[in-house]
Coordinates of C-alpha atoms and ligand atoms in Angstrom, one line a residue:
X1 CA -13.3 17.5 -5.1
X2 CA -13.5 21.2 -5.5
X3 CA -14.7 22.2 -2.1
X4 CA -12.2 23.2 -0.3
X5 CA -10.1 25.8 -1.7
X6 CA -9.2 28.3 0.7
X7 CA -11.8 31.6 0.4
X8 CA -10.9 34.3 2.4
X9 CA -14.3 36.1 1.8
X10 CA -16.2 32.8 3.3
X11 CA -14.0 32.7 6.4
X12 CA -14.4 36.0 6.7
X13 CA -18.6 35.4 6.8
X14 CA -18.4 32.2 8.4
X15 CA -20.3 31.5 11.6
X16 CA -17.7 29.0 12.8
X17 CA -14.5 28.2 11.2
X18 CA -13.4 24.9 11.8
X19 CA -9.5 23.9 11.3
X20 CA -9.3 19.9 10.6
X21 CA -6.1 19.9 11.8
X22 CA -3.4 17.3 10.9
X23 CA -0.3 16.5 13.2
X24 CA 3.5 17.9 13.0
X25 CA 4.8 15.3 10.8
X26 CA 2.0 16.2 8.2
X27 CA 2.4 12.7 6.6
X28 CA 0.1 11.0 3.8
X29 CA -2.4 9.9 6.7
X30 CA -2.4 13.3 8.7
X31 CA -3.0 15.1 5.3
X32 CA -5.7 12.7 3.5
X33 CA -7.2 12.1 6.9
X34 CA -7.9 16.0 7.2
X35 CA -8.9 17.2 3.6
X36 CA -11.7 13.8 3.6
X37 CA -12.9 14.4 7.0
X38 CA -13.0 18.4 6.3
X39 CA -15.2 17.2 2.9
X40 CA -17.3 15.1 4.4
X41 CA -18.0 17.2 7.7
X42 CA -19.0 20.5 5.1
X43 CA -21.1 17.9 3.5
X44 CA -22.8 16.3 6.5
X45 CA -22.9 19.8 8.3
X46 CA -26.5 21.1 8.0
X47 CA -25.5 24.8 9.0
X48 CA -24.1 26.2 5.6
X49 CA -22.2 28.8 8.0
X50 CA -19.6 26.3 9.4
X51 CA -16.9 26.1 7.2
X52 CA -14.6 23.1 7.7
X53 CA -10.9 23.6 6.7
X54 CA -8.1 20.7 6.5
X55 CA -5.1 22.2 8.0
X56 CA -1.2 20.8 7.5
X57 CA 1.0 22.8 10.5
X58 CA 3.9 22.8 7.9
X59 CA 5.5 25.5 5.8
X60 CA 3.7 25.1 2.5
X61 CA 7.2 24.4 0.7
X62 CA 7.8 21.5 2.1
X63 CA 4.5 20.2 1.4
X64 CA 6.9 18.8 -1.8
X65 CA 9.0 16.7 0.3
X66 CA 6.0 14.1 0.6
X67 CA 6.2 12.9 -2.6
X68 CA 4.2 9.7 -2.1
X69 CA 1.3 12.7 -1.1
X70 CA 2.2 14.8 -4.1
X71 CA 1.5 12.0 -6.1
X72 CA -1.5 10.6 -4.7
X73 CA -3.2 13.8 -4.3
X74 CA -2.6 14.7 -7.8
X75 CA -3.8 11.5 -8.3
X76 CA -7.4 12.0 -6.2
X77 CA -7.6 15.7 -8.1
X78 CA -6.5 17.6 -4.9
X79 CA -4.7 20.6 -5.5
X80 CA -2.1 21.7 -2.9
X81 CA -4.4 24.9 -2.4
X82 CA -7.6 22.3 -0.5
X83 CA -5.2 22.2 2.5
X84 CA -3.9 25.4 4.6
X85 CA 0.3 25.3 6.0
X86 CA 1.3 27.1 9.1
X87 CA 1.2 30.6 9.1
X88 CA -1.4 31.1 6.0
X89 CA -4.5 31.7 8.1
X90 CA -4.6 33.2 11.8
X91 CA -6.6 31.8 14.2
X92 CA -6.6 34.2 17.0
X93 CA -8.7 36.8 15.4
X94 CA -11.4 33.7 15.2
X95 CA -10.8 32.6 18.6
X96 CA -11.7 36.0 19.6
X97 CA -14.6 36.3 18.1
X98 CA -15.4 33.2 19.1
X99 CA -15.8 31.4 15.8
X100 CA -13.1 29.0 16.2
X101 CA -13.3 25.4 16.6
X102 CA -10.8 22.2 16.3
X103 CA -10.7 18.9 15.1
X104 CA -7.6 17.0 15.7
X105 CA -6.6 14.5 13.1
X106 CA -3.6 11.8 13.3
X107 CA -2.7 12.9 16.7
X108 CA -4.7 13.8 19.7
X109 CA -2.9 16.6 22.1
X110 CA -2.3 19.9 19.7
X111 CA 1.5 20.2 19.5
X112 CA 3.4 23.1 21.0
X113 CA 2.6 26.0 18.9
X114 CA -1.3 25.5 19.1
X115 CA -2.0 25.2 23.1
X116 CA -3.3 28.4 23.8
X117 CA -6.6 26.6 21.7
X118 CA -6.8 23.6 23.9
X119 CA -10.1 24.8 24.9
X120 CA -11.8 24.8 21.3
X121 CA -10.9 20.9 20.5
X122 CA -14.0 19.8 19.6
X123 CA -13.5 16.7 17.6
X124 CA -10.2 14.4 17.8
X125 CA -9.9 11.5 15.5
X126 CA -6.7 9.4 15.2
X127 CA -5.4 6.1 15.9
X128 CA -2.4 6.7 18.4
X129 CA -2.4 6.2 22.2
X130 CA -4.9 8.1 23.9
X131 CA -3.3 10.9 25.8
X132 CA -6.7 11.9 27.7
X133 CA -6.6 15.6 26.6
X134 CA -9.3 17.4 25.7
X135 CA -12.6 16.3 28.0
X136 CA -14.7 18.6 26.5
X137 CA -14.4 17.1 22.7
X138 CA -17.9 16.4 21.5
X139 CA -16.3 13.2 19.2
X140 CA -13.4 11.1 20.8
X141 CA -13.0 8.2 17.6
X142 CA -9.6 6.9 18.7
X143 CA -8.9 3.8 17.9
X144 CA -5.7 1.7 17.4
X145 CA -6.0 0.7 14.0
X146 CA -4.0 1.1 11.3
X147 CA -4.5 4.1 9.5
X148 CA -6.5 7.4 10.6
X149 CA -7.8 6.8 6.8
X150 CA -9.6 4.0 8.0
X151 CA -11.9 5.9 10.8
X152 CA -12.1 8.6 8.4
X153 CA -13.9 6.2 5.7
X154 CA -15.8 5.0 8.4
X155 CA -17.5 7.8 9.5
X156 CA -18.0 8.4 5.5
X157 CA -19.7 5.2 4.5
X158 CA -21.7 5.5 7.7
X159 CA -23.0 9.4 6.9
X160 CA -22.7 9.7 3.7
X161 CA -21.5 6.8 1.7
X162 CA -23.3 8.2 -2.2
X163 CA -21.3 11.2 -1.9
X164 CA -18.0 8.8 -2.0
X165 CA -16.8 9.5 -5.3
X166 CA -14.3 7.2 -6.6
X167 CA -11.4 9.6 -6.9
X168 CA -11.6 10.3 -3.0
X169 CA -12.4 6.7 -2.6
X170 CA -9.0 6.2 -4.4
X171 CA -7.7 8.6 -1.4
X172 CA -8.7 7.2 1.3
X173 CA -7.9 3.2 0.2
X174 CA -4.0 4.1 -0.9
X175 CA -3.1 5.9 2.6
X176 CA -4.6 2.5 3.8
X177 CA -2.7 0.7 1.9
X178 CA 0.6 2.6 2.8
X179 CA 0.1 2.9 6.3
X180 CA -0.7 -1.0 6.5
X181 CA 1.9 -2.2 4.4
X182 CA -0.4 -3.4 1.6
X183 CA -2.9 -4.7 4.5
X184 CA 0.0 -7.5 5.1
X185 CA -0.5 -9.1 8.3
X186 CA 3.4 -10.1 8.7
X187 CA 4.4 -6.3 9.0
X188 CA 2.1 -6.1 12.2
X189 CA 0.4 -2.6 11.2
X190 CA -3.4 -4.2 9.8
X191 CA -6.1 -4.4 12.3
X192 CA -9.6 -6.6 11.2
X193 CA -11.0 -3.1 10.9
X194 CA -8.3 -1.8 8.6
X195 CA -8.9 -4.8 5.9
X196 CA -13.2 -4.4 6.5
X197 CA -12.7 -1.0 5.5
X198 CA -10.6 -1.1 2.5
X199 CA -12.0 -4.5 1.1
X200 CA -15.3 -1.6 1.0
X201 CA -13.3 1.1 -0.7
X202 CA -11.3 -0.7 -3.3
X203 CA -14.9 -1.3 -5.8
X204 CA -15.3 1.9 -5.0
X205 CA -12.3 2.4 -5.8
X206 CA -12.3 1.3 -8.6
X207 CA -8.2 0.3 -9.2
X208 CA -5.8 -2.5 -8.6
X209 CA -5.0 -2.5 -5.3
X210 CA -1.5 -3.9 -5.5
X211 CA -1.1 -1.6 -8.2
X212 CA -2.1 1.0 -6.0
X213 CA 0.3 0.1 -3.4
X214 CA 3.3 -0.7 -5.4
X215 CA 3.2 2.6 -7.1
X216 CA 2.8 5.0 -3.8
X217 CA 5.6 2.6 -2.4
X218 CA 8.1 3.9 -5.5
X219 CA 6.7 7.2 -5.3
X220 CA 7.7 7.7 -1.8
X221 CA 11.3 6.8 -2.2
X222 CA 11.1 9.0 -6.0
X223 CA 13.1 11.9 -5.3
X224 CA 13.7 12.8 -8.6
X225 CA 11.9 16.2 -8.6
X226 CA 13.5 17.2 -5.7
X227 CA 16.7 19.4 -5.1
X228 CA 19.5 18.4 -3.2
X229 CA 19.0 21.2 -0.7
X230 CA 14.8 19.6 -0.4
X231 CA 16.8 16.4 -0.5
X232 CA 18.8 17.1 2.8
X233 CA 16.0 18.9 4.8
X234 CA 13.7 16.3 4.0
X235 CA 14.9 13.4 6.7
X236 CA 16.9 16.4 8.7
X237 CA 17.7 16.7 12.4
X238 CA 19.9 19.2 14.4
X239 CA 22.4 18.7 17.7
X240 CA 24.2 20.3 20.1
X241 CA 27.8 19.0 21.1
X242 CA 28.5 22.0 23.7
X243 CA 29.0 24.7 21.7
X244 CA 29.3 22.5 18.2
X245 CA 26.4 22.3 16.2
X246 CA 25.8 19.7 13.8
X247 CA 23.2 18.3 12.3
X248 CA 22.3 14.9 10.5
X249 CA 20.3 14.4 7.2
X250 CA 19.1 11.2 5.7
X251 CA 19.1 10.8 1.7
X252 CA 18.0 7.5 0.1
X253 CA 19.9 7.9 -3.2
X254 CA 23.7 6.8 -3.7
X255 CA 26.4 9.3 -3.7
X256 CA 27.4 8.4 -7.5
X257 CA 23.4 9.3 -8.8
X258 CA 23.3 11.9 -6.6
X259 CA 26.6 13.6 -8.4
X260 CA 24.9 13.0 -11.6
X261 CA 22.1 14.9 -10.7
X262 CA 23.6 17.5 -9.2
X263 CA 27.0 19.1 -10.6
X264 CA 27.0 21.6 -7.9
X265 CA 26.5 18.7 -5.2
X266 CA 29.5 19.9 -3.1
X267 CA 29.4 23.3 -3.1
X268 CA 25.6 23.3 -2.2
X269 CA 26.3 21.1 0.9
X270 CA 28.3 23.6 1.8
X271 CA 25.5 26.1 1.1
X272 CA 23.2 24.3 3.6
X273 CA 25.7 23.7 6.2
X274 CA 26.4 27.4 6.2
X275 CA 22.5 28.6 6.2
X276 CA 22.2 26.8 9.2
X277 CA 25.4 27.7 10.4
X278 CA 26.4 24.3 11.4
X279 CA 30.3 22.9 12.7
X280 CA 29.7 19.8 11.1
X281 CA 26.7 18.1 8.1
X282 CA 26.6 14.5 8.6
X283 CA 24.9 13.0 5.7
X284 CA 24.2 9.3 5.7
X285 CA 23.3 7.8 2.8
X286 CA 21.3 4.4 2.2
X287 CA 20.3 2.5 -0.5
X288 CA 19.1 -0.7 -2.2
X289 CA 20.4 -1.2 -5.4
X290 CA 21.7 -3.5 -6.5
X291 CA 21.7 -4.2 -2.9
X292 CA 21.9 -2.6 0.4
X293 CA 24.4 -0.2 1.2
X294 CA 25.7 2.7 3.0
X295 CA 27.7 6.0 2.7
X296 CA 28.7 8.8 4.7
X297 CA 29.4 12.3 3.5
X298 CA 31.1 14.6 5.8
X299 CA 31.2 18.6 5.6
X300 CA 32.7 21.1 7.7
X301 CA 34.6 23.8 9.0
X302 CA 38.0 21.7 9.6
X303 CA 39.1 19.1 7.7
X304 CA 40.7 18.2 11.1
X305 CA 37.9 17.5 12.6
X306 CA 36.3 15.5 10.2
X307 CA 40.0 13.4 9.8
X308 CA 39.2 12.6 13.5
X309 CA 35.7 12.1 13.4
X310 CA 36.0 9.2 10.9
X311 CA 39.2 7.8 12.7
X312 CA 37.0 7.8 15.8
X313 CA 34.4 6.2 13.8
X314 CA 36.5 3.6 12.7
X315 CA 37.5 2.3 15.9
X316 CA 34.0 1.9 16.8
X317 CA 33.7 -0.6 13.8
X318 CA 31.8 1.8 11.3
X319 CA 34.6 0.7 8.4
X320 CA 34.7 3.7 6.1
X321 CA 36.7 4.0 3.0
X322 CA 37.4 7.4 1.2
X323 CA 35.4 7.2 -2.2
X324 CA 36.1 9.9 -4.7
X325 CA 34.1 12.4 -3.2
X326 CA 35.2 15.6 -0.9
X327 CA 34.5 14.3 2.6
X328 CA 32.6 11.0 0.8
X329 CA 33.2 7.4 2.3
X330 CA 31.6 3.9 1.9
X331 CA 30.7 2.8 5.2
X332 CA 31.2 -0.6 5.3
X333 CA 29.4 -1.4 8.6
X334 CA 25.5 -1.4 7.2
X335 CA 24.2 -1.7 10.8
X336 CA 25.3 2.0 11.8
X337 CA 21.9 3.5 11.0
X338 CA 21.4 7.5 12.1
X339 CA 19.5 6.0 15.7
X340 CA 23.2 4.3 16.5
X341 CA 25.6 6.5 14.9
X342 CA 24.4 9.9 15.9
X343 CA 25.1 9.2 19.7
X344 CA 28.8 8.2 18.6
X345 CA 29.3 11.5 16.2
X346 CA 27.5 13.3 19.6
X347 CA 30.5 11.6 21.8
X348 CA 32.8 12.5 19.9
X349 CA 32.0 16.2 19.3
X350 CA 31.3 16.7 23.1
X351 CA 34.7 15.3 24.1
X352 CA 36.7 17.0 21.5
X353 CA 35.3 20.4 23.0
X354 CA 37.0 19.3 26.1
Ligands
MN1 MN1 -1.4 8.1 11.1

């Protein structure tokens, strides 16, 4: 797969550019989905002056953070430089001179920082509700399946099923695989299409397919390449409390490996918490092993308000216990995911500003 690399000097003599675009969360499907569906479109294409570029709208950096797509793309012999991140390619000077055209992948109404190109959607593929955008696209394949991978090999083995090699092959069946849950009907993500479609890939293929699976499954959850500052932005969200700022990151390793990766653990959450000039870091921590549990780390500003915040906490029923860790606690209630304890942290914040 050597295609794609990013050349300035063809964009540059293109006739029309066309950006295979991906969606904001710029996961495994939205990212495999564009670079096969930007490969096979150059290849189907007969006009050698389009050009057909896989686009992911996230900083390049955090292209890292995916690490089940770091490894499966290393995997499939992609480098990071077949896909374009936000800000690495402007497409106003090609909407100008008219050589600009879309294709939405993963998603099908552009998010907000690409409207003003509404009018050059041209293609949408994508398995998500059907928001009606877009009348003018040529190609509407939106279909509630499983996995954008699956329309995506599709339209492959249907145009141009020799030029499958078994390395994209390998692509296109593991994002299946992921997104379906190992094609398991219990987890209520396969459709008939979904299982047609990889049962095609996996000779192709050419690999164990529970292999396959198990692996990506540990590789998304293997953070060990990652710092604790990727770590934190990774599952990351930010809040207003009136004038309080906060915000609330998710890490899937336990306090105690985390410390033994990271010496410097406190003072970097600090680090963060300051960058973004936040009151208050919530960090909640989950994990399996030996079997599930939760902890809370806590940094900010005023050791007051965090002495309050937990108290508060507490009597809502979220037990935590100090652990030896600056702002560190066990959190005894396992239920308190981030979906019901960030509205109690927001609660609190807004009615301790009065
Ligand atoms: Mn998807």
């Amino acid at each position: 797969m050597n295609l794609l690399t990013l050349d300035r000097n063809r964009i540059s003599k293109a006739g029309k550019v066309c950006i295979v675009m991906g969606n904001e969360a710029a996961d495994l499907d939205s990212m495999a989905s564009s670079v096969l569906y930007a490969l096979l479109k150059s290849r189907v294409d007969p006009d050698p002056s389009h050009i057909y570029l896989p686009f992911a709208p996230i900083p390049k950096e955090d292209f890292k953070l995916r690490t089940e797509a770091v490894y499966l793309f290393k995997e499939a012999g992609v480098g990071q430089d077949a896909l374009l991140f936000a800000g690495e390619l402007e497409l106003h000077p090609l909407q100008k001179d008219g050589r600009l055209s879309l294709i939405l992948m993963d998603h099908n109404k552009l998010s907000k920082d690409y409207t003003a190109y509404e009018g050059f959607v041209e293609e949408i593929i994508d398995h998500h509700k059907d928001e009606g955008c877009y009348a003018q696209a040529k190609v509407r394949k939106i279909e509630p399946v499983g996995s954008t991978c699956t329309l995506v090999a599709e339209e492959y083995l249907r145009l141009a099923p020799q030029l499958l090699s078994r390395r994209e092959a390998m692509l296109l069946l593991g994002t299946i695989l992921l997104d379906t849950v190992n094609l398991d009907p219990k987890a209520g993500r396969v459709t008939p299409k979904d299982t047609e479609i990889a049962n095609t890939l996996k000779p192709k293929a050419s690999i164990d397919s529970n292999t396959l699976f198990e692996t990506l499954q540990r590789e998304k959850f293997n953070v060990s390449d990652l710092t604790t500052a990727d770590l934190l932005r990774k599952d990351y969200k930010e809040y207003m409390a009136g004038k309080i700022r906060y915000g609330m990151s998710t890490v899937l390793i336990s306090l105690d490996t985390w410390k033994k990766k990271d010496p410097l653990l406190q003072r970097e959450l600090e680090a963060y918490r300051r960058e973004r000039k936040l009151d208050l870091l919530v960090v909640m921590i989950a994990y399996t092993e030996p079997k599930f549990q939760r902890e809370l780390v806590l940094s900010g500003e005023s050791e007051t308000l965090i002495a309050s915040l937990v108290e508060y906490l507490n009597a809502k029923g979220a037990q935590l216990v100090p652990i030896g860790f600056p702002g560190g606690y066990t959190q005894g209630n396992a239920e308190y995911s981030r979906k019901k304890l960030q509205p109690l942290v927001q609660e609190f914040l807004a009615s301790s500003v009065g």
